[in-house]
Short mmCIF file of C-alpha atoms and ligand atoms in Angstrom, two decimals:
data_model
loop_
_atom_site.label_atom_id
_atom_site.label_comp_id
_atom_site.label_asym_id
_atom_site.label_seq_id
_atom_site.Cartn_x
_atom_site.Cartn_y
_atom_site.Cartn_z
CA MET H 28 -20.26 40.61 57.27
CA LYS H 29 -20.45 40.92 61.06
CA LYS H 30 -19.21 37.75 62.71
CA VAL H 31 -21.16 36.53 65.70
CA TYR H 32 -19.58 34.38 68.37
CA LEU H 33 -22.12 32.47 70.42
CA ASP H 34 -19.95 29.51 71.42
CA ASN H 35 -18.60 30.73 74.74
CA ALA H 36 -18.87 27.32 76.37
CA ALA H 37 -16.23 26.12 73.88
CA THR H 38 -13.90 29.00 74.58
CA THR H 39 -14.05 32.75 75.15
CA ALA H 40 -12.43 35.84 73.71
CA ILE H 41 -9.49 37.01 75.80
CA HIS H 42 -10.31 40.16 77.75
CA PRO H 43 -8.24 43.14 76.48
CA GLU H 44 -6.95 43.83 80.01
CA VAL H 45 -5.76 40.22 80.19
CA ILE H 46 -3.90 40.59 76.91
CA SER H 47 -2.26 43.73 78.17
CA ALA H 48 -1.22 42.08 81.48
CA MET H 49 0.23 39.15 79.53
CA MET H 50 2.05 41.38 77.05
CA ASP H 51 3.60 43.21 79.93
CA VAL H 52 5.01 39.96 81.32
CA LEU H 53 6.16 38.74 77.89
CA GLN H 54 8.02 41.95 77.29
CA ASN H 55 9.40 42.67 80.71
CA ASP H 56 9.41 39.56 82.87
CA TYR H 57 10.89 36.75 80.86
CA GLY H 58 12.93 35.38 83.75
CA ASN H 59 12.61 31.77 84.84
CA PRO H 60 10.82 31.73 88.21
CA SER H 61 13.30 29.10 89.43
CA SER H 62 16.31 31.39 88.84
CA THR H 63 17.65 33.12 91.91
CA HIS H 64 18.74 36.37 90.19
CA SER H 65 16.54 39.44 89.94
CA PHE H 66 14.89 38.35 86.65
CA GLY H 67 13.90 35.04 88.19
CA ARG H 68 12.78 36.61 91.46
CA SER H 69 10.60 39.05 89.60
CA ALA H 70 8.92 36.23 87.63
CA LYS H 71 8.50 34.25 90.84
CA THR H 72 6.82 37.21 92.52
CA LEU H 73 4.33 37.45 89.64
CA LEU H 74 3.62 33.74 89.87
CA GLU H 75 3.02 33.78 93.60
CA SER H 76 0.93 36.91 93.47
CA ALA H 77 -1.28 35.27 90.79
CA ARG H 78 -1.60 32.20 93.01
CA LYS H 79 -2.67 34.35 95.96
CA THR H 80 -5.22 36.20 93.81
CA ILE H 81 -6.81 32.95 92.63
CA ALA H 82 -6.73 31.39 96.10
CA LYS H 83 -8.40 34.44 97.65
CA LEU H 84 -11.19 34.41 95.06
CA LEU H 85 -11.94 30.79 95.98
CA ASN H 86 -11.38 31.18 99.71
CA ALA H 87 -8.50 28.70 99.47
CA GLN H 88 -4.93 28.90 100.70
CA ALA H 89 -2.31 29.81 98.11
CA SER H 90 -0.50 26.50 98.72
CA GLU H 91 -3.66 24.66 97.68
CA ILE H 92 -3.53 26.06 94.11
CA ILE H 93 -1.30 24.33 91.55
CA PHE H 94 -1.01 25.53 87.97
CA THR H 95 -1.48 23.05 85.14
CA SER H 96 -1.61 23.28 81.36
CA SER H 97 -5.36 22.69 81.25
CA ALA H 98 -8.32 21.32 83.13
CA THR H 99 -7.82 18.06 81.25
CA GLU H 100 -4.35 17.67 82.75
CA ALA H 101 -5.68 18.59 86.19
CA THR H 102 -8.45 16.00 86.02
CA ASN H 103 -6.09 13.30 84.74
CA TRP H 104 -3.74 14.08 87.59
CA VAL H 105 -6.31 14.07 90.38
CA LEU H 106 -8.08 10.91 89.26
CA ARG H 107 -4.91 8.97 88.52
CA SER H 108 -3.18 9.86 91.76
CA ALA H 109 -6.34 9.24 93.76
CA VAL H 110 -6.33 5.66 92.45
CA LYS H 111 -2.59 5.04 92.31
CA ASP H 112 -1.44 6.83 95.45
CA LEU H 113 -4.45 7.33 97.69
CA GLY H 114 -5.90 3.85 97.20
CA ILE H 115 -9.27 4.77 95.72
CA LYS H 116 -11.01 1.53 94.72
CA ARG H 117 -14.17 2.94 93.18
CA ILE H 118 -15.09 6.04 91.18
CA ILE H 119 -18.65 7.26 91.00
CA THR H 120 -19.36 9.64 88.14
CA SER H 121 -22.07 10.20 85.53
CA LYS H 122 -22.28 9.58 81.81
CA ILE H 123 -22.88 13.28 81.14
CA GLU H 124 -19.41 14.35 82.33
CA HIS H 125 -16.83 15.88 79.99
CA HIS H 126 -14.61 13.39 78.17
CA ALA H 127 -11.66 14.66 80.21
CA THR H 128 -13.27 12.81 83.11
CA LEU H 129 -15.05 9.97 81.31
CA HIS H 130 -12.11 8.77 79.27
CA THR H 131 -9.69 9.11 82.18
CA VAL H 132 -11.97 7.01 84.37
CA GLU H 133 -12.29 4.37 81.63
CA TYR H 134 -8.51 4.10 81.32
CA LEU H 135 -8.04 3.92 85.07
CA ALA H 136 -10.57 1.11 85.24
CA LYS H 137 -8.61 -0.82 82.60
CA GLU H 138 -5.23 -0.08 84.13
CA PHE H 139 -5.97 -0.51 87.83
CA GLY H 140 -9.13 -2.62 87.78
CA ILE H 141 -11.06 -0.08 89.87
CA GLN H 142 -14.81 -0.23 89.95
CA VAL H 143 -16.72 2.51 88.11
CA GLU H 144 -20.33 3.40 88.78
CA TYR H 145 -22.46 5.84 86.83
CA ILE H 146 -25.18 7.77 88.59
CA ALA H 147 -28.56 7.76 86.89
CA VAL H 148 -29.40 10.89 84.91
CA LEU H 149 -32.97 12.20 85.21
CA PRO H 150 -35.06 13.31 82.20
CA THR H 151 -34.29 16.88 83.31
CA GLY H 152 -30.59 16.37 82.51
CA ASN H 153 -29.71 16.47 86.22
CA ILE H 154 -28.14 13.66 88.16
CA ASP H 155 -30.25 11.58 90.51
CA TYR H 156 -29.01 12.48 94.01
CA GLN H 157 -30.89 9.57 95.56
CA ASP H 158 -29.03 7.18 93.31
CA LEU H 159 -25.76 8.82 94.39
CA ALA H 160 -26.71 8.46 98.06
CA ALA H 161 -27.59 4.80 97.53
CA LYS H 162 -24.33 4.11 95.70
CA LEU H 163 -22.38 5.75 98.50
CA LEU H 164 -23.79 3.29 101.03
CA VAL H 165 -21.34 0.65 99.79
CA ASP H 166 -18.32 0.45 102.06
CA GLU H 167 -15.47 0.98 99.58
CA PHE H 168 -12.90 3.80 99.40
CA THR H 169 -14.60 5.98 96.77
CA LEU H 170 -14.05 9.15 94.81
CA VAL H 171 -17.02 11.01 93.36
CA SER H 172 -16.30 13.00 90.19
CA LEU H 173 -19.07 15.33 89.05
CA MET H 174 -19.01 18.58 87.13
CA HIS H 175 -20.62 21.75 88.46
CA VAL H 176 -22.18 23.11 85.27
CA ASN H 177 -22.61 20.77 82.34
CA ASN H 178 -20.78 22.09 79.30
CA GLU H 179 -23.38 20.91 76.82
CA ILE H 180 -26.73 21.57 78.48
CA GLY H 181 -25.86 23.83 81.40
CA THR H 182 -27.55 21.79 84.13
CA ILE H 183 -26.22 22.70 87.57
CA LEU H 184 -24.95 20.34 90.25
CA ASP H 185 -25.83 21.05 93.86
CA ILE H 186 -22.19 20.92 94.99
CA LYS H 187 -22.99 21.26 98.67
CA ARG H 188 -25.45 18.40 98.56
CA VAL H 189 -22.88 16.16 96.89
CA SER H 190 -20.08 17.15 99.27
CA ASP H 191 -22.32 16.49 102.29
CA LEU H 192 -23.10 13.02 100.94
CA CYS H 193 -19.39 12.43 100.28
CA LYS H 194 -18.40 13.60 103.73
CA TYR H 195 -20.91 11.27 105.34
CA ALA H 196 -19.62 8.34 103.26
CA LYS H 197 -15.96 9.37 103.74
CA ALA H 198 -15.62 9.64 99.96
CA LEU H 199 -13.43 12.15 98.14
CA PHE H 200 -15.04 14.70 95.83
CA HIS H 201 -13.50 15.96 92.57
CA CYS H 202 -15.47 18.74 90.91
CA ASP H 203 -14.93 20.03 87.37
CA THR H 204 -15.87 23.71 87.63
CA VAL H 205 -14.60 24.60 84.16
CA GLN H 206 -17.93 26.03 83.04
CA SER H 207 -18.85 27.84 86.25
CA ILE H 208 -15.71 29.38 87.66
CA GLY H 209 -15.69 33.14 87.17
CA LYS H 210 -19.40 32.97 86.37
CA THR H 211 -20.65 32.30 89.87
CA SER H 212 -18.91 32.62 93.21
CA LEU H 213 -17.25 29.50 94.53
CA ASP H 214 -16.02 29.14 98.10
CA VAL H 215 -14.12 25.88 98.47
CA GLN H 216 -14.28 25.91 102.28
CA ASP H 217 -17.99 26.35 102.26
CA LEU H 218 -18.59 23.87 99.44
CA GLY H 219 -16.42 21.15 100.94
CA ILE H 220 -14.71 20.11 97.70
CA ASP H 221 -11.48 18.05 97.85
CA PHE H 222 -10.30 18.73 94.30
CA LEU H 223 -11.48 21.42 91.91
CA VAL H 224 -10.29 21.95 88.35
CA ALA H 225 -10.50 25.04 86.16
CA SER H 226 -9.33 26.34 82.80
CA ALA H 227 -8.56 29.99 81.98
CA HIS H 228 -9.82 30.04 78.40
CA LYS H 229 -13.39 29.59 79.56
CA PHE H 230 -13.37 32.85 81.53
CA HIS H 231 -11.74 35.21 79.04
CA GLY H 232 -8.21 34.13 79.87
CA PRO H 233 -5.59 32.44 77.67
CA LYS H 234 -5.62 28.84 76.45
CA GLY H 235 -3.08 26.32 77.67
CA ILE H 236 -3.36 27.20 81.33
CA GLY H 237 -5.54 25.96 84.15
CA PHE H 238 -5.24 25.07 87.78
CA VAL H 239 -6.25 22.56 90.35
CA TYR H 240 -7.31 23.25 93.91
CA ILE H 241 -6.05 20.42 96.09
CA LYS H 242 -7.37 20.52 99.63
CA LYS H 243 -4.59 20.70 102.21
CA ASN H 244 -3.20 17.34 103.39
CA SER H 245 -4.74 15.45 100.48
CA MET H 246 -1.47 13.55 99.90
CA LEU H 247 -1.84 13.67 96.13
CA GLN H 248 1.37 12.75 94.29
CA PRO H 249 2.69 14.33 91.06
CA LEU H 250 1.50 13.17 87.66
CA PHE H 251 4.99 13.46 86.20
CA TYR H 252 8.51 14.10 87.37
CA GLY H 253 11.20 16.68 86.71
CA GLY H 254 12.12 19.94 88.38
CA GLU H 255 10.96 21.28 91.69
CA GLN H 256 8.40 23.68 90.23
CA GLU H 257 5.09 23.98 92.05
CA LYS H 258 6.79 22.47 95.13
CA GLY H 259 7.61 19.38 93.08
CA MET H 260 3.94 18.73 92.40
CA ARG H 261 3.98 19.79 88.77
CA ALA H 262 7.37 19.81 87.09
CA GLY H 263 8.12 22.05 84.09
CA THR H 264 9.01 25.74 83.83
CA GLU H 265 5.94 27.77 84.67
CA ALA H 266 4.29 29.80 81.89
CA VAL H 267 4.33 33.04 83.86
CA HIS H 268 2.48 35.12 81.26
CA GLN H 269 -0.29 32.51 81.07
CA VAL H 270 -0.60 32.33 84.83
CA VAL H 271 -0.71 36.12 85.15
CA GLY H 272 -3.32 36.25 82.38
CA MET H 273 -5.42 33.60 84.12
CA ALA H 274 -5.34 35.40 87.49
CA LYS H 275 -6.21 38.70 85.83
CA ALA H 276 -9.10 37.08 83.93
CA LEU H 277 -10.50 35.51 87.09
CA GLU H 278 -10.13 38.75 89.00
CA LEU H 279 -12.03 40.68 86.31
CA ALA H 280 -14.70 38.00 86.06
CA CYS H 281 -15.29 38.00 89.81
CA ALA H 282 -15.27 41.81 90.04
CA ASN H 283 -18.01 42.08 87.40
CA LEU H 284 -19.94 38.99 88.42
CA GLU H 285 -23.25 40.60 89.35
CA ASN H 286 -23.50 42.89 86.32
CA ASP H 287 -22.38 40.20 83.91
CA THR H 288 -24.76 37.63 85.37
CA ASN H 289 -27.72 39.99 84.98
CA TYR H 290 -26.69 41.08 81.52
CA ILE H 291 -26.05 37.56 80.21
CA SER H 292 -29.23 36.16 81.81
CA GLU H 293 -31.20 38.81 79.97
CA LEU H 294 -29.51 37.89 76.68
CA LYS H 295 -30.42 34.25 77.21
CA ASN H 296 -34.06 35.12 77.95
CA TYR H 297 -34.19 37.42 74.94
CA CYS H 298 -32.72 34.71 72.74
CA PHE H 299 -35.27 32.13 73.80
CA SER H 300 -38.20 34.51 73.45
CA GLN H 301 -37.07 35.46 69.92
CA LEU H 302 -36.59 31.80 69.01
CA LYS H 303 -40.11 31.04 70.23
CA LYS H 304 -41.49 33.64 67.85
CA VAL H 305 -39.94 31.87 64.87
CA PHE H 306 -40.10 28.25 66.02
CA SER H 307 -43.11 27.89 68.29
CA GLU H 308 -42.13 24.26 69.05
CA VAL H 309 -38.56 25.02 70.10
CA LYS H 310 -37.63 23.10 73.26
CA ILE H 311 -34.85 23.56 75.80
CA ASN H 312 -32.72 20.49 76.54
CA GLY H 313 -32.28 20.25 80.30
CA GLU H 314 -34.11 21.99 83.13
CA ASN H 315 -32.99 24.87 85.38
CA THR H 316 -29.94 25.50 83.28
CA PHE H 317 -27.06 27.92 83.84
CA TYR H 318 -27.58 31.52 82.76
CA ASN H 319 -25.02 31.61 79.95
CA LEU H 320 -26.04 28.49 78.07
CA LEU H 321 -29.05 27.52 76.01
CA ASN H 322 -29.25 24.08 74.43
CA ILE H 323 -32.28 23.92 72.18
CA GLN H 324 -34.03 21.39 70.05
CA LEU H 325 -35.31 22.84 66.81
CA PRO H 326 -38.34 21.45 64.98
CA LEU H 327 -36.56 21.08 61.65
CA SER H 328 -36.77 18.38 59.01
CA GLU H 329 -33.89 15.95 58.43
CA GLU H 330 -32.66 17.66 55.23
CA LYS H 331 -32.55 21.00 56.97
CA THR H 332 -30.76 19.53 59.96
CA SER H 333 -27.70 18.56 57.96
CA MET H 334 -27.43 22.12 56.61
CA LEU H 335 -27.97 23.90 59.90
CA LEU H 336 -24.47 24.48 61.26
CA PHE H 337 -23.07 24.91 57.77
CA THR H 338 -25.61 27.62 56.92
CA LEU H 339 -24.95 29.44 60.19
CA ASP H 340 -21.21 29.20 59.67
CA MET H 341 -21.51 30.61 56.15
CA LYS H 342 -23.26 33.57 57.69
CA GLY H 343 -20.45 34.07 60.18
CA ILE H 344 -22.36 32.72 63.16
CA ALA H 345 -20.60 30.39 65.58
CA VAL H 346 -22.71 28.10 67.73
CA SER H 347 -22.17 24.47 68.59
CA ARG H 348 -24.17 21.33 68.20
CA GLY H 349 -22.72 19.58 71.21
CA SER H 350 -19.57 19.88 73.24
CA ALA H 351 -16.68 21.77 71.66
CA CYS H 352 -14.70 18.62 71.08
CA GLN H 353 -17.55 17.21 69.02
CA SER H 354 -18.19 20.25 66.83
CA GLY H 355 -18.22 19.05 63.24
CA SER H 356 -18.73 15.40 64.14
CA ILE H 357 -21.99 13.71 63.23
CA LYS H 358 -22.19 11.43 66.27
CA PRO H 359 -25.06 12.32 68.61
CA SER H 360 -23.84 14.04 71.74
CA HIS H 361 -23.11 11.58 74.56
CA VAL H 362 -24.82 13.98 76.95
CA LEU H 363 -28.07 14.41 75.02
CA ALA H 364 -28.16 10.67 74.25
CA GLU H 365 -28.16 10.01 77.99
CA PHE H 366 -31.49 11.67 78.80
CA LEU H 367 -33.35 12.34 75.55
CA SER H 368 -35.35 9.82 73.52
CA ALA H 369 -33.91 8.51 70.22
CA GLU H 370 -36.52 10.58 68.39
CA GLU H 371 -35.38 13.71 70.18
CA THR H 372 -31.67 13.12 69.60
CA ASN H 373 -32.42 12.86 65.88
CA LYS H 374 -33.74 16.41 65.91
CA PRO H 375 -31.17 19.17 65.54
CA SER H 376 -29.98 20.55 68.85
CA LEU H 377 -27.95 23.71 69.07
CA ARG H 378 -25.83 24.91 71.95
CA ILE H 379 -25.85 28.68 72.13
CA SER H 380 -23.56 30.07 74.83
CA PHE H 381 -23.23 33.74 75.70
CA SER H 382 -20.68 36.07 77.23
CA HIS H 383 -20.74 39.71 78.28
CA PHE H 384 -19.21 40.56 74.89
CA ASN H 385 -22.47 39.52 73.15
CA THR H 386 -25.29 41.91 72.34
CA LYS H 387 -28.96 41.62 71.40
CA GLU H 388 -27.88 42.40 67.86
CA ASP H 389 -25.87 39.15 67.82
CA ILE H 390 -29.01 37.28 68.77
CA ASP H 391 -31.07 39.07 66.11
CA LEU H 392 -28.49 38.01 63.53
CA LEU H 393 -28.66 34.40 64.73
CA ILE H 394 -32.46 34.42 64.49
CA GLU H 395 -32.39 35.98 61.01
CA ALA H 396 -29.93 33.31 59.89
CA LEU H 397 -32.04 30.52 61.39
CA LYS H 398 -35.06 31.79 59.45
CA THR H 399 -33.22 31.12 56.22
CA VAL H 400 -32.36 27.49 56.98
N1 PLP W 518 -14.36 20.17 81.53
C1 PLP W 518 -15.33 20.87 80.93
C2 PLP W 518 -16.67 20.93 81.56
C3 PLP W 518 -15.09 21.54 79.73
O1 PLP W 518 -16.05 22.24 79.15
C4 PLP W 518 -13.78 21.46 79.18
C5 PLP W 518 -13.48 22.13 77.89
O2 PLP W 518 -14.21 22.00 76.91
C6 PLP W 518 -12.81 20.73 79.86
C7 PLP W 518 -13.13 20.09 81.03
C8 PLP W 518 -11.40 20.63 79.35
O3 PLP W 518 -10.75 21.83 79.61
P1 PLP W 518 -9.31 22.16 78.95
O4 PLP W 518 -9.62 22.76 77.62
O5 PLP W 518 -8.69 23.15 79.86
O6 PLP W 518 -8.56 20.92 78.91
#
């Protein structure tokens, strides 16, 4: 049975060149980057060269990139330190953010008594920019936390528009670019972001490694304490092989951006047109969504709904019904619940997310499997 992986928003297959770069480090460069002997210096050189590669791809300075274990850690760090050390009194976010943001904000509100405001979400699955502008009129030291591409429905934030509003209101802007980095070009200078978080496993890199871009002179303080790694900003011996793998993955993704974008966009269009042939009433959740993600509502009865993911899984097909963290749970997605009617959230929704490793054959297999549900 051919297995079909169409859950690339949850995680991606590691690129073979990334594996080979990582293996090379594991075998040959096991030194601790903090050691001063040649083994350590060699590891340190790899680390700094990876940092420069990532910084260049984002038009950032190398000193503005700090490695973390994940985007979740990076988001926790930025939001916590913004409140604790920078004096942020209010966070504006939306209810369709990833739980890495939502749950962190909830805890910060409990712990520090900060005010939290949620921007209205339009029926298109996009945030209401006018509501954001209105909320920013209040004179309170504020941080805005919004994701670039939504991991469940693929709606796209106009980063520049948000950063302009933030600049005008003297608010800080934290942007979760986990789903977009390596899939579209991002220039932090141009976009005016203060903090950006990313995770390697979403762009064909390894799991357990991510980074945060922290705009120069942001005065952020460490999340935890220990050694002097990452200039004291993130203690703990650096996972050099992971970092090298992440930089290699981002480099490859950016080098092939145009081809991959065209190829994946075509797969998405093909998928929807084939779905339409079988389910004439199929509907896309969200409008103007990102090219690698299709969240659809299927016109299936309740009995069939419960069998849907199970049937696909039995046939070796991996898709998701909501965000990765919710796969297998029966709770309605917090994102869909925010902008769909109760009747619509009761219908089965599937998140199909593509990568350049997918083919039209994968989509044909998905459609054949769906016909049997
Ligand atoms: N933000 C978004 C939009 C995501 O999709 C994810 C992963 O599912 C995360 C944050 C968390 O990333 P990590 O797995 O690196 O903690």
